[in-house]
C-alpha atoms as a PDB file:
ATOM      1  CA  MET A   1      27.894 -50.171  20.922  1.00  0.00           C
ATOM      2  CA  VAL A   2      24.339 -49.817  19.593  1.00  0.00           C
ATOM      3  CA  ALA A   3      21.964 -52.626  20.548  1.00  0.00           C
ATOM      4  CA  PRO A   4      20.485 -54.553  17.610  1.00  0.00           C
ATOM      5  CA  VAL A   5      16.910 -53.613  16.681  1.00  0.00           C
ATOM      6  CA  PRO A   6      14.474 -56.499  17.393  1.00  0.00           C
ATOM      7  CA  MET A   7      13.173 -57.942  14.129  1.00  0.00           C
ATOM      8  CA  LYS A   8      10.303 -60.290  13.248  1.00  0.00           C
ATOM      9  CA  ALA A   9      10.920 -63.509  11.334  1.00  0.00           C
ATOM     10  CA  ASN A  10       9.927 -61.781   8.078  1.00  0.00           C
ATOM     11  CA  GLY A  11      12.547 -59.090   8.640  1.00  0.00           C
ATOM     12  CA  SER A  12      10.182 -56.304   9.704  1.00  0.00           C
ATOM     13  CA  LYS A  13      10.806 -54.267  12.837  1.00  0.00           C
ATOM     14  CA  VAL A  14       9.069 -55.251  16.112  1.00  0.00           C
ATOM     15  CA  LEU A  15       7.040 -52.235  17.282  1.00  0.00           C
ATOM     16  CA  LYS A  16       6.954 -51.556  21.015  1.00  0.00           C
ATOM     17  CA  GLY A  17       4.254 -49.622  22.869  1.00  0.00           C
ATOM     18  CA  PRO A  18       5.410 -46.012  22.257  1.00  0.00           C
ATOM     19  CA  GLU A  19       6.402 -46.901  18.674  1.00  0.00           C
ATOM     20  CA  ARG A  20       2.928 -48.345  18.046  1.00  0.00           C
ATOM     21  CA  VAL A  21       1.406 -45.100  19.313  1.00  0.00           C
ATOM     22  CA  ALA A  22       3.731 -43.039  17.114  1.00  0.00           C
ATOM     23  CA  THR A  23       2.877 -45.185  14.087  1.00  0.00           C
ATOM     24  CA  LEU A  24      -0.871 -44.762  14.630  1.00  0.00           C
ATOM     25  CA  LEU A  25      -0.463 -40.992  15.018  1.00  0.00           C
ATOM     26  CA  PHE A  26       1.512 -40.784  11.749  1.00  0.00           C
ATOM     27  CA  ALA A  27      -1.137 -42.904  10.020  1.00  0.00           C
ATOM     28  CA  MET A  28      -3.910 -40.565  11.209  1.00  0.00           C
ATOM     29  CA  GLY A  29      -2.398 -37.515   9.594  1.00  0.00           C
ATOM     30  CA  LYS A  30      -1.692 -34.148  11.236  1.00  0.00           C
ATOM     31  CA  PRO A  31      -5.282 -32.864  11.885  1.00  0.00           C
ATOM     32  CA  ALA A  32      -6.501 -36.025  13.659  1.00  0.00           C
ATOM     33  CA  ALA A  33      -3.166 -36.636  15.401  1.00  0.00           C
ATOM     34  CA  SER A  34      -3.129 -33.073  16.744  1.00  0.00           C
ATOM     35  CA  ARG A  35      -6.571 -33.550  18.322  1.00  0.00           C
ATOM     36  CA  VAL A  36      -5.426 -36.773  19.995  1.00  0.00           C
ATOM     37  CA  LEU A  37      -2.155 -35.287  21.255  1.00  0.00           C
ATOM     38  CA  LYS A  38      -4.078 -32.568  23.116  1.00  0.00           C
ATOM     39  CA  HIS A  39      -5.156 -35.280  25.561  1.00  0.00           C
ATOM     40  CA  PHE A  40      -1.582 -36.449  26.226  1.00  0.00           C
ATOM     41  CA  SER A  41       0.475 -35.252  29.167  1.00  0.00           C
ATOM     42  CA  GLU A  42       3.829 -33.560  28.600  1.00  0.00           C
ATOM     43  CA  ASP A  43       5.702 -36.713  29.627  1.00  0.00           C
ATOM     44  CA  GLU A  44       3.609 -38.861  27.280  1.00  0.00           C
ATOM     45  CA  ILE A  45       4.262 -36.502  24.376  1.00  0.00           C
ATOM     46  CA  ARG A  46       7.981 -36.560  25.163  1.00  0.00           C
ATOM     47  CA  LEU A  47       7.996 -40.386  25.211  1.00  0.00           C
ATOM     48  CA  VAL A  48       6.073 -40.693  21.925  1.00  0.00           C
ATOM     49  CA  THR A  49       8.230 -37.991  20.304  1.00  0.00           C
ATOM     50  CA  LYS A  50      11.439 -39.884  21.130  1.00  0.00           C
ATOM     51  CA  SER A  51       9.959 -43.092  19.734  1.00  0.00           C
ATOM     52  CA  ALA A  52       8.747 -41.307  16.593  1.00  0.00           C
ATOM     53  CA  ALA A  53      12.187 -39.777  15.988  1.00  0.00           C
ATOM     54  CA  ALA A  54      13.853 -43.223  16.029  1.00  0.00           C
ATOM     55  CA  LEU A  55      10.981 -45.061  14.328  1.00  0.00           C
ATOM     56  CA  GLY A  56      12.399 -45.406  10.834  1.00  0.00           C
ATOM     57  CA  PRO A  57      10.422 -47.048   8.029  1.00  0.00           C
ATOM     58  CA  VAL A  58       7.302 -49.070   8.835  1.00  0.00           C
ATOM     59  CA  SER A  59       5.831 -51.278   6.132  1.00  0.00           C
ATOM     60  CA  PRO A  60       2.240 -50.781   4.896  1.00  0.00           C
ATOM     61  CA  THR A  61       1.462 -54.322   6.090  1.00  0.00           C
ATOM     62  CA  GLN A  62       2.534 -53.506   9.623  1.00  0.00           C
ATOM     63  CA  ILE A  63       0.486 -50.298   9.620  1.00  0.00           C
ATOM     64  CA  GLU A  64      -2.564 -52.189   8.358  1.00  0.00           C
ATOM     65  CA  GLN A  65      -2.164 -54.884  11.033  1.00  0.00           C
ATOM     66  CA  LEU A  66      -1.735 -52.259  13.752  1.00  0.00           C
ATOM     67  CA  VAL A  67      -4.827 -50.313  12.657  1.00  0.00           C
ATOM     68  CA  GLU A  68      -6.892 -53.515  12.450  1.00  0.00           C
ATOM     69  CA  GLU A  69      -5.753 -54.538  15.930  1.00  0.00           C
ATOM     70  CA  PHE A  70      -6.641 -51.122  17.310  1.00  0.00           C
ATOM     71  CA  ALA A  71     -10.042 -51.136  15.585  1.00  0.00           C
ATOM     72  CA  SER A  72     -10.759 -54.658  16.825  1.00  0.00           C
ATOM     73  CA  ASN A  73      -9.922 -53.766  20.439  1.00  0.00           C
ATOM     74  CA  PHE A  74     -12.021 -50.606  20.239  1.00  0.00           C
ATOM     75  CA  THR A  75     -15.018 -52.454  18.760  1.00  0.00           C
ATOM     76  CA  ASP A  76     -14.864 -55.210  21.385  1.00  0.00           C
ATOM     77  CA  GLY A  77     -15.055 -52.535  24.065  1.00  0.00           C
ATOM     78  CA  ALA A  78     -12.637 -51.656  26.794  1.00  0.00           C
ATOM     79  CA  ASP A  79     -12.953 -52.840  30.367  1.00  0.00           C
ATOM     80  CA  LEU A  80     -14.221 -49.762  32.160  1.00  0.00           C
ATOM     81  CA  ILE A  81     -14.032 -51.116  35.702  1.00  0.00           C
ATOM     82  CA  GLY A  82     -11.469 -48.904  37.387  1.00  0.00           C
ATOM     83  CA  GLY A  83      -8.677 -50.129  39.583  1.00  0.00           C
ATOM     84  CA  ALA A  84      -4.924 -50.331  39.859  1.00  0.00           C
ATOM     85  CA  SER A  85      -4.755 -53.743  38.150  1.00  0.00           C
ATOM     86  CA  HIS A  86      -6.651 -52.424  35.114  1.00  0.00           C
ATOM     87  CA  ILE A  87      -4.361 -49.409  34.850  1.00  0.00           C
ATOM     88  CA  GLU A  88      -1.357 -51.718  34.991  1.00  0.00           C
ATOM     89  CA  LYS A  89      -2.789 -53.857  32.163  1.00  0.00           C
ATOM     90  CA  LEU A  90      -3.405 -50.731  30.117  1.00  0.00           C
ATOM     91  CA  LEU A  91       0.201 -49.594  30.482  1.00  0.00           C
ATOM     92  CA  THR A  92       1.672 -53.008  29.621  1.00  0.00           C
ATOM     93  CA  GLY A  93       3.168 -52.867  26.156  1.00  0.00           C
ATOM     94  CA  ILE A  94       3.254 -49.081  26.147  1.00  0.00           C
ATOM     95  CA  LEU A  95       5.890 -48.553  28.831  1.00  0.00           C
ATOM     96  CA  SER A  96       8.783 -50.681  30.068  1.00  0.00           C
ATOM     97  CA  PRO A  97       8.230 -52.890  33.156  1.00  0.00           C
ATOM     98  CA  GLU A  98      10.481 -50.551  35.173  1.00  0.00           C
ATOM     99  CA  GLN A  99       8.441 -47.473  34.173  1.00  0.00           C
ATOM    100  CA  ILE A 100       5.158 -49.256  34.952  1.00  0.00           C
ATOM    101  CA  ALA A 101       6.446 -50.325  38.391  1.00  0.00           C
ATOM    102  CA  SER A 102       7.506 -46.760  39.179  1.00  0.00           C
ATOM    103  CA  ILE A 103       4.169 -45.266  38.091  1.00  0.00           C
ATOM    104  CA  MET A 104       2.063 -47.888  39.883  1.00  0.00           C
ATOM    105  CA  SER A 105       4.037 -47.385  43.084  1.00  0.00           C
ATOM    106  CA  GLU A 106       3.267 -43.662  42.927  1.00  0.00           C
ATOM    107  CA  VAL A 107      -0.415 -44.204  42.071  1.00  0.00           C
ATOM    108  CA  VAL A 108      -1.012 -46.688  44.889  1.00  0.00           C
ATOM    109  CA  GLY A 109       0.896 -44.480  47.320  1.00  0.00           C
ATOM    110  CA  ASN A 110      -1.260 -41.438  46.468  1.00  0.00           C
ATOM    111  CA  ALA A 111      -4.441 -43.489  46.846  1.00  0.00           C
ATOM    112  CA  ASN A 112      -3.388 -44.561  50.332  1.00  0.00           C
ATOM    113  CA  ARG A 113      -2.442 -41.050  51.367  1.00  0.00           C
ATOM    114  CA  SER A 114      -5.792 -39.684  50.196  1.00  0.00           C
ATOM    115  CA  ILE A 115      -7.727 -42.206  52.287  1.00  0.00           C
ATOM    116  CA  TRP A 116      -7.529 -39.868  55.287  1.00  0.00           C
ATOM    117  CA  GLU A 117      -8.980 -36.968  53.343  1.00  0.00           C
ATOM    118  CA  ARG A 118     -11.757 -39.180  52.043  1.00  0.00           C
ATOM    119  CA  ILE A 119     -12.596 -40.497  55.509  1.00  0.00           C
ATOM    120  CA  SER A 120     -12.759 -36.889  56.720  1.00  0.00           C
ATOM    121  CA  THR A 121     -15.813 -36.425  54.477  1.00  0.00           C
ATOM    122  CA  VAL A 122     -17.744 -39.268  56.160  1.00  0.00           C
ATOM    123  CA  SER A 123     -20.331 -38.169  58.739  1.00  0.00           C
ATOM    124  CA  GLU A 124     -18.939 -37.869  62.256  1.00  0.00           C
ATOM    125  CA  SER A 125     -21.631 -40.173  63.660  1.00  0.00           C
ATOM    126  CA  ALA A 126     -20.583 -42.943  61.237  1.00  0.00           C
ATOM    127  CA  ILE A 127     -16.916 -42.539  62.156  1.00  0.00           C
ATOM    128  CA  ALA A 128     -17.757 -42.465  65.881  1.00  0.00           C
ATOM    129  CA  SER A 129     -19.777 -45.690  65.596  1.00  0.00           C
ATOM    130  CA  TYR A 130     -16.865 -47.317  63.764  1.00  0.00           C
ATOM    131  CA  LEU A 131     -14.264 -46.180  66.314  1.00  0.00           C
ATOM    132  CA  MET A 132     -16.270 -47.432  69.285  1.00  0.00           C
ATOM    133  CA  LYS A 133     -15.914 -50.961  67.878  1.00  0.00           C
ATOM    134  CA  GLU A 134     -12.156 -50.628  67.372  1.00  0.00           C
ATOM    135  CA  HIS A 135      -9.268 -50.998  69.812  1.00  0.00           C
ATOM    136  CA  PRO A 136      -8.655 -47.599  71.502  1.00  0.00           C
ATOM    137  CA  GLN A 137      -5.118 -47.423  70.081  1.00  0.00           C
ATOM    138  CA  THR A 138      -6.408 -47.920  66.527  1.00  0.00           C
ATOM    139  CA  ALA A 139      -9.163 -45.370  67.128  1.00  0.00           C
ATOM    140  CA  ALA A 140      -6.608 -42.863  68.426  1.00  0.00           C
ATOM    141  CA  LEU A 141      -4.431 -43.392  65.354  1.00  0.00           C
ATOM    142  CA  ILE A 142      -7.365 -42.804  62.996  1.00  0.00           C
ATOM    143  CA  LEU A 143      -8.339 -39.596  64.800  1.00  0.00           C
ATOM    144  CA  SER A 144      -4.737 -38.370  64.627  1.00  0.00           C
ATOM    145  CA  LYS A 145      -4.712 -38.841  60.844  1.00  0.00           C
ATOM    146  CA  VAL A 146      -8.053 -37.329  59.777  1.00  0.00           C
ATOM    147  CA  LYS A 147      -8.575 -33.590  59.463  1.00  0.00           C
ATOM    148  CA  PRO A 148      -8.622 -31.787  62.853  1.00  0.00           C
ATOM    149  CA  SER A 149     -12.100 -30.378  62.186  1.00  0.00           C
ATOM    150  CA  CYS A 150     -13.373 -33.911  61.520  1.00  0.00           C
ATOM    151  CA  ALA A 151     -11.648 -35.325  64.616  1.00  0.00           C
ATOM    152  CA  ALA A 152     -13.182 -32.596  66.789  1.00  0.00           C
ATOM    153  CA  LYS A 153     -16.706 -33.392  65.568  1.00  0.00           C
ATOM    154  CA  VAL A 154     -16.171 -37.119  66.055  1.00  0.00           C
ATOM    155  CA  MET A 155     -14.944 -36.533  69.616  1.00  0.00           C
ATOM    156  CA  THR A 156     -18.262 -34.873  70.521  1.00  0.00           C
ATOM    157  CA  GLN A 157     -20.064 -38.081  69.475  1.00  0.00           C
ATOM    158  CA  LEU A 158     -18.011 -40.329  71.778  1.00  0.00           C
ATOM    159  CA  PRO A 159     -18.687 -41.156  75.444  1.00  0.00           C
ATOM    160  CA  GLN A 160     -16.626 -38.989  77.799  1.00  0.00           C
ATOM    161  CA  PRO A 161     -14.442 -41.827  79.212  1.00  0.00           C
ATOM    162  CA  LEU A 162     -13.515 -43.008  75.704  1.00  0.00           C
ATOM    163  CA  ARG A 163     -12.970 -39.441  74.508  1.00  0.00           C
ATOM    164  CA  ASN A 164     -10.505 -38.745  77.316  1.00  0.00           C
ATOM    165  CA  ASN A 165      -8.795 -42.103  76.797  1.00  0.00           C
ATOM    166  CA  LEU A 166      -8.295 -41.428  73.065  1.00  0.00           C
ATOM    167  CA  MET A 167      -6.952 -37.944  73.718  1.00  0.00           C
ATOM    168  CA  ARG A 168      -4.328 -39.336  76.109  1.00  0.00           C
ATOM    169  CA  ARG A 169      -3.347 -42.008  73.573  1.00  0.00           C
ATOM    170  CA  MET A 170      -3.044 -39.416  70.785  1.00  0.00           C
ATOM    171  CA  LEU A 171      -0.687 -37.339  72.921  1.00  0.00           C
ATOM    172  CA  SER A 172       1.612 -40.327  73.492  1.00  0.00           C
ATOM    173  CA  MET A 173       1.333 -41.735  69.947  1.00  0.00           C
ATOM    174  CA  LYS A 174       4.573 -43.232  68.600  1.00  0.00           C
ATOM    175  CA  PRO A 175       5.544 -43.549  64.910  1.00  0.00           C
ATOM    176  CA  ILE A 176       3.853 -46.477  63.141  1.00  0.00           C
ATOM    177  CA  VAL A 177       5.802 -48.890  60.944  1.00  0.00           C
ATOM    178  CA  ASP A 178       4.986 -48.531  57.237  1.00  0.00           C
ATOM    179  CA  GLU A 179       3.704 -52.089  56.912  1.00  0.00           C
ATOM    180  CA  THR A 180       1.281 -51.648  59.824  1.00  0.00           C
ATOM    181  CA  MET A 181       0.088 -48.317  58.444  1.00  0.00           C
ATOM    182  CA  LYS A 182      -0.531 -49.871  55.016  1.00  0.00           C
ATOM    183  CA  ASN A 183      -2.632 -52.620  56.594  1.00  0.00           C
ATOM    184  CA  ILE A 184      -4.679 -50.086  58.537  1.00  0.00           C
ATOM    185  CA  GLU A 185      -5.191 -47.943  55.430  1.00  0.00           C
ATOM    186  CA  LYS A 186      -6.227 -50.988  53.417  1.00  0.00           C
ATOM    187  CA  THR A 187      -8.754 -52.032  56.073  1.00  0.00           C
ATOM    188  CA  LEU A 188     -10.158 -48.505  56.278  1.00  0.00           C
ATOM    189  CA  HIS A 189     -10.458 -48.354  52.519  1.00  0.00           C
ATOM    190  CA  GLU A 190     -12.456 -51.582  52.502  1.00  0.00           C
ATOM    191  CA  ASP A 191     -14.636 -50.582  55.475  1.00  0.00           C
ATOM    192  CA  PHE A 192     -15.409 -47.007  54.434  1.00  0.00           C
ATOM    193  CA  MET A 193     -14.769 -46.552  50.731  1.00  0.00           C
ATOM    194  CA  ALA A 194     -16.624 -49.698  49.670  1.00  0.00           C
ATOM    195  CA  ASN A 195     -19.783 -47.985  50.930  1.00  0.00           C
ATOM    196  CA  PHE A 196     -19.063 -44.597  49.317  1.00  0.00           C
ATOM    197  CA  SER A 197     -21.462 -45.112  46.424  1.00  0.00           C
ATOM    198  CA  LYS A 198     -24.180 -46.033  48.894  1.00  0.00           C
ATOM    199  CA  ASN A 199     -23.382 -42.964  51.000  1.00  0.00           C
ATOM    200  CA  ALA A 200     -23.388 -40.788  47.885  1.00  0.00           C
ATOM    201  CA  GLY A 201     -26.870 -42.061  47.091  1.00  0.00           C
ATOM    202  CA  ALA A 202     -28.013 -41.266  50.614  1.00  0.00           C
ATOM    203  CA  ASP A 203     -26.522 -37.759  50.318  1.00  0.00           C
ATOM    204  CA  THR A 204     -28.432 -37.264  47.056  1.00  0.00           C
ATOM    205  CA  HIS A 205     -31.739 -38.181  48.689  1.00  0.00           C
ATOM    206  CA  ALA A 206     -30.969 -35.843  51.591  1.00  0.00           C
ATOM    207  CA  LYS A 207     -30.297 -32.945  49.209  1.00  0.00           C
ATOM    208  CA  ILE A 208     -33.455 -33.605  47.212  1.00  0.00           C
ATOM    209  CA  ALA A 209     -35.455 -33.898  50.449  1.00  0.00           C
ATOM    210  CA  ASP A 210     -34.092 -30.510  51.517  1.00  0.00           C
ATOM    211  CA  ILE A 211     -35.342 -28.993  48.239  1.00  0.00           C
ATOM    212  CA  ILE A 212     -38.774 -30.633  48.518  1.00  0.00           C
ATOM    213  CA  ASN A 213     -39.055 -29.521  52.142  1.00  0.00           C
ATOM    214  CA  LYS A 214     -38.932 -25.907  50.981  1.00  0.00           C
ATOM    215  CA  MET A 215     -41.775 -26.325  48.463  1.00  0.00           C
ATOM    216  CA  GLU A 216     -45.426 -25.470  49.000  1.00  0.00           C
ATOM    217  CA  ARG A 217     -47.431 -28.418  50.325  1.00  0.00           C
ATOM    218  CA  ASP A 218     -49.378 -29.012  47.085  1.00  0.00           C
ATOM    219  CA  HIS A 219     -46.198 -28.821  44.998  1.00  0.00           C
ATOM    220  CA  MET A 220     -44.487 -31.206  47.412  1.00  0.00           C
ATOM    221  CA  GLU A 221     -47.274 -33.774  47.081  1.00  0.00           C
ATOM    222  CA  ASP A 222     -47.273 -33.432  43.288  1.00  0.00           C
ATOM    223  CA  VAL A 223     -43.526 -34.142  43.092  1.00  0.00           C
ATOM    224  CA  LEU A 224     -43.741 -37.136  45.423  1.00  0.00           C
ATOM    225  CA  THR A 225     -46.767 -38.575  43.596  1.00  0.00           C
ATOM    226  CA  ASN A 226     -44.938 -38.291  40.296  1.00  0.00           C
ATOM    227  CA  LEU A 227     -41.798 -39.909  41.738  1.00  0.00           C
ATOM    228  CA  SER A 228     -43.886 -42.755  43.186  1.00  0.00           C
ATOM    229  CA  THR A 229     -44.879 -43.828  39.679  1.00  0.00           C
ATOM    230  CA  VAL A 230     -41.375 -43.840  38.202  1.00  0.00           C
ATOM    231  CA  ARG A 231     -39.079 -44.360  41.215  1.00  0.00           C
ATOM    232  CA  PRO A 232     -41.169 -45.734  44.069  1.00  0.00           C
ATOM    233  CA  LYS A 233     -38.175 -46.672  46.221  1.00  0.00           C
ATOM    234  CA  SER A 234     -36.703 -43.177  46.013  1.00  0.00           C
ATOM    235  CA  ALA A 235     -40.098 -41.651  46.770  1.00  0.00           C
ATOM    236  CA  GLU A 236     -40.373 -43.813  49.880  1.00  0.00           C
ATOM    237  CA  ILE A 237     -36.894 -42.782  51.066  1.00  0.00           C
ATOM    238  CA  LEU A 238     -37.680 -39.108  50.438  1.00  0.00           C
ATOM    239  CA  ARG A 239     -40.946 -39.280  52.392  1.00  0.00           C
ATOM    240  CA  GLY A 240     -38.982 -40.599  55.350  1.00  0.00           C
ATOM    241  CA  LEU A 241     -36.601 -37.627  55.141  1.00  0.00           C
ATOM    242  CA  LEU A 242     -39.246 -34.925  54.804  1.00  0.00           C
ATOM    243  CA  PHE A 243     -40.454 -32.809  57.693  1.00  0.00           C
ATOM    244  CA  THR A 244     -43.505 -30.573  57.319  1.00  0.00           C
ATOM    245  CA  PHE A 245     -45.352 -28.302  59.715  1.00  0.00           C
ATOM    246  CA  ASP A 246     -47.880 -31.108  60.336  1.00  0.00           C
ATOM    247  CA  ASP A 247     -45.025 -33.324  61.557  1.00  0.00           C
ATOM    248  CA  ILE A 248     -44.454 -31.073  64.575  1.00  0.00           C
ATOM    249  CA  VAL A 249     -46.914 -33.248  66.489  1.00  0.00           C
ATOM    250  CA  LYS A 250     -44.517 -36.185  66.010  1.00  0.00           C
ATOM    251  CA  LEU A 251     -41.761 -34.473  67.987  1.00  0.00           C
ATOM    252  CA  THR A 252     -41.286 -35.476  71.605  1.00  0.00           C
ATOM    253  CA  PRO A 253     -42.708 -32.956  74.110  1.00  0.00           C
ATOM    254  CA  LYS A 254     -39.158 -32.015  75.104  1.00  0.00           C
ATOM    255  CA  ASP A 255     -38.090 -31.390  71.483  1.00  0.00           C
ATOM    256  CA  ARG A 256     -41.254 -29.372  70.793  1.00  0.00           C
ATOM    257  CA  THR A 257     -40.499 -27.163  73.788  1.00  0.00           C
ATOM    258  CA  THR A 258     -36.888 -26.749  72.619  1.00  0.00           C
ATOM    259  CA  LEU A 259     -38.121 -25.770  69.150  1.00  0.00           C
ATOM    260  CA  PHE A 260     -40.814 -23.285  70.184  1.00  0.00           C
ATOM    261  CA  ASP A 261     -38.492 -21.616  72.695  1.00  0.00           C
ATOM    262  CA  GLN A 262     -36.759 -20.237  69.581  1.00  0.00           C
ATOM    263  CA  VAL A 263     -39.937 -19.098  67.760  1.00  0.00           C
ATOM    264  CA  PRO A 264     -41.352 -15.582  68.333  1.00  0.00           C
ATOM    265  CA  PRO A 265     -44.984 -15.636  69.602  1.00  0.00           C
ATOM    266  CA  ASP A 266     -46.296 -13.690  66.584  1.00  0.00           C
ATOM    267  CA  ARG A 267     -44.893 -16.422  64.284  1.00  0.00           C
ATOM    268  CA  VAL A 268     -46.642 -19.083  66.348  1.00  0.00           C
ATOM    269  CA  VAL A 269     -49.952 -17.195  66.135  1.00  0.00           C
ATOM    270  CA  LEU A 270     -49.740 -16.950  62.353  1.00  0.00           C
ATOM    271  CA  ALA A 271     -48.632 -20.568  61.927  1.00  0.00           C
ATOM    272  CA  LEU A 272     -51.503 -21.905  64.046  1.00  0.00           C
ATOM    273  CA  LYS A 273     -54.209 -20.077  62.140  1.00  0.00           C
ATOM    274  CA  GLY A 274     -56.342 -22.553  60.198  1.00  0.00           C
ATOM    275  CA  THR A 275     -55.210 -25.560  62.250  1.00  0.00           C
ATOM    276  CA  ASN A 276     -57.649 -27.798  64.170  1.00  0.00           C
ATOM    277  CA  ASP A 277     -58.099 -27.818  67.956  1.00  0.00           C
ATOM    278  CA  GLU A 278     -56.141 -31.048  68.509  1.00  0.00           C
ATOM    279  CA  PHE A 279     -53.103 -29.730  66.639  1.00  0.00           C
ATOM    280  CA  ARG A 280     -53.216 -26.421  68.516  1.00  0.00           C
ATOM    281  CA  LYS A 281     -53.461 -28.223  71.830  1.00  0.00           C
ATOM    282  CA  VAL A 282     -50.270 -30.195  71.127  1.00  0.00           C
ATOM    283  CA  VAL A 283     -48.329 -27.084  70.062  1.00  0.00           C
ATOM    284  CA  LEU A 284     -49.615 -24.878  72.906  1.00  0.00           C
ATOM    285  CA  SER A 285     -48.633 -27.530  75.451  1.00  0.00           C
ATOM    286  CA  ALA A 286     -44.991 -26.858  74.486  1.00  0.00           C
ATOM    287  CA  LEU A 287     -45.232 -23.175  75.500  1.00  0.00           C
ATOM    288  CA  SER A 288     -44.951 -21.486  78.847  1.00  0.00           C
ATOM    289  CA  SER A 289     -48.282 -20.626  80.474  1.00  0.00           C
ATOM    290  CA  ARG A 290     -47.804 -16.875  79.900  1.00  0.00           C
ATOM    291  CA  VAL A 291     -46.975 -17.240  76.194  1.00  0.00           C
ATOM    292  CA  ARG A 292     -49.751 -19.816  75.769  1.00  0.00           C
ATOM    293  CA  ARG A 293     -52.398 -17.437  77.185  1.00  0.00           C
ATOM    294  CA  MET A 294     -51.187 -14.625  74.953  1.00  0.00           C
ATOM    295  CA  ILE A 295     -51.311 -16.799  71.816  1.00  0.00           C
ATOM    296  CA  GLU A 296     -54.750 -18.185  72.703  1.00  0.00           C
ATOM    297  CA  HIS A 297     -56.021 -14.621  73.096  1.00  0.00           C
ATOM    298  CA  GLU A 298     -54.648 -13.662  69.666  1.00  0.00           C
ATOM    299  CA  LEU A 299     -56.160 -16.744  68.015  1.00  0.00           C
ATOM    300  CA  ASN A 300     -59.564 -16.051  69.592  1.00  0.00           C
ATOM    301  CA  SER A 301     -59.567 -12.533  68.185  1.00  0.00           C
ATOM    302  CA  LYS A 302     -60.183 -14.045  64.730  1.00  0.00           C
ATOM    303  CA  GLU A 303     -58.095 -11.329  63.076  1.00  0.00           C
ATOM    304  CA  PRO A 304     -57.686 -12.406  59.418  1.00  0.00           C
ATOM    305  CA  SER A 305     -54.273 -13.138  57.919  1.00  0.00           C
ATOM    306  CA  SER A 306     -53.266 -13.845  54.353  1.00  0.00           C
ATOM    307  CA  HIS A 307     -52.577 -17.386  53.223  1.00  0.00           C
ATOM    308  CA  ARG A 308     -49.105 -16.273  52.189  1.00  0.00           C
ATOM    309  CA  ASP A 309     -48.248 -14.959  55.688  1.00  0.00           C
ATOM    310  CA  ILE A 310     -49.519 -18.161  57.307  1.00  0.00           C
ATOM    311  CA  ALA A 311     -47.528 -20.347  54.893  1.00  0.00           C
ATOM    312  CA  GLU A 312     -44.388 -18.247  55.478  1.00  0.00           C
ATOM    313  CA  ALA A 313     -44.736 -18.545  59.267  1.00  0.00           C
ATOM    314  CA  ARG A 314     -45.106 -22.325  59.022  1.00  0.00           C
ATOM    315  CA  ARG A 315     -42.132 -22.529  56.682  1.00  0.00           C
ATOM    316  CA  THR A 316     -40.017 -20.492  59.119  1.00  0.00           C
ATOM    317  CA  ILE A 317     -40.806 -22.910  61.956  1.00  0.00           C
ATOM    318  CA  THR A 318     -40.200 -25.974  59.760  1.00  0.00           C
ATOM    319  CA  ASP A 319     -36.858 -24.629  58.511  1.00  0.00           C
ATOM    320  CA  LEU A 320     -35.839 -23.900  62.107  1.00  0.00           C
ATOM    321  CA  ALA A 321     -36.725 -27.473  63.109  1.00  0.00           C
ATOM    322  CA  LEU A 322     -34.592 -28.871  60.273  1.00  0.00           C
ATOM    323  CA  GLU A 323     -31.651 -26.628  61.226  1.00  0.00           C
ATOM    324  CA  MET A 324     -31.887 -27.622  64.888  1.00  0.00           C
ATOM    325  CA  ALA A 325     -32.089 -31.299  63.910  1.00  0.00           C
ATOM    326  CA  GLY A 326     -28.976 -30.843  61.767  1.00  0.00           C
ATOM    327  CA  ARG A 327     -27.160 -29.478  64.819  1.00  0.00           C
ATOM    328  CA  GLY A 328     -28.398 -32.395  66.918  1.00  0.00           C
ATOM    329  CA  GLU A 329     -30.525 -30.184  69.186  1.00  0.00           C
ATOM    330  CA  ILE A 330     -33.765 -32.049  68.408  1.00  0.00           C
ATOM    331  CA  VAL A 331     -34.733 -35.291  66.634  1.00  0.00           C
ATOM    332  CA  ILE A 332     -37.198 -35.190  63.764  1.00  0.00           C
ATOM    333  CA  ASN A 333     -38.982 -38.032  61.993  1.00  0.00           C
ATOM    334  CA  SER A 334     -39.022 -40.019  65.216  1.00  0.00           C
ATOM    335  CA  GLU A 335     -40.933 -43.277  65.210  1.00  0.00           C
ATOM    336  CA  THR A 336     -42.741 -42.167  68.379  1.00  0.00           C
ATOM    337  CA  GLU A 337     -45.771 -39.984  67.759  1.00  0.00           C
ATOM    338  CA  ASP A 338     -47.509 -37.879  70.366  1.00  0.00           C
ATOM    339  CA  GLU A 339     -50.551 -39.787  71.555  1.00  0.00           C
ATOM    340  CA  ALA A 340     -52.147 -36.562  72.786  1.00  0.00           C
ATOM    341  CA  TYR A 341     -52.820 -35.601  69.202  1.00  0.00           C
ATOM    342  CA  PHE A 342     -54.722 -38.726  68.329  1.00  0.00           C
END
């Protein structure tokens, strides 16, 4: 037995979500409708096609009301704040409650599963700091869920006793009930993902700082001066991330020694040409006595070098310092400056 078609009081057919879409597409005409349908998924096209096939006659009044409603909603502007609740509102009236429930269950499930991949992109130091405040069992669970490469890096940031404790817990980890896992995932989402936009901004500044670091000094100053007028806050952040050859004196004596152990003496000679006595004294103090005497002899010879060669030597040392800092071998931009220089 065929179910009766819902009718309005005036005898016209009540249009449901897919039927409203089909009606609008018919009203657009083939060229416009074809362009819209290109943005539909295969399942959406199938759903609209079924509705269109059983649509039957629609009165001009209904079409006019539907178009006016659509135009009114479009003019008022759609809520563009993303989220599961907004997606659910959007689907209401287009799909049946059962279909919406099925889709939303899948969407929310995928979001929760992807939380581990997203956490794996957070810096290992940030994850390590977070885990040290958590119960060891929770920390072990988190490390067992993130990518192995991420877990390995995080482990290196943890104190040895905690690291060994977490490894033992991970080996004896038992299955977690779904409800508990959902609560953990929700908490992690709030703790980590809520700060993603902030982290993205920080990553942007770091990338821009890396570009500026590789510029010539005069170009670097020009860019920063220009940014100071239009985006003073960003300029201030960038200045804090930059590291130039002049900043070598701000390294701790230990870090300077670690850095210059990796620099060939001829590079040091070139880089120090044109620097003042105080700066040279700080750099030479980081070298072994034999290398220091050799470099002092070369500098006293007054053999001329091109500005380009000097700039390239300084850039090589600066790039090396940034690479070593990235690996955690030295610390740059430290608040402590070498008093011997001043």
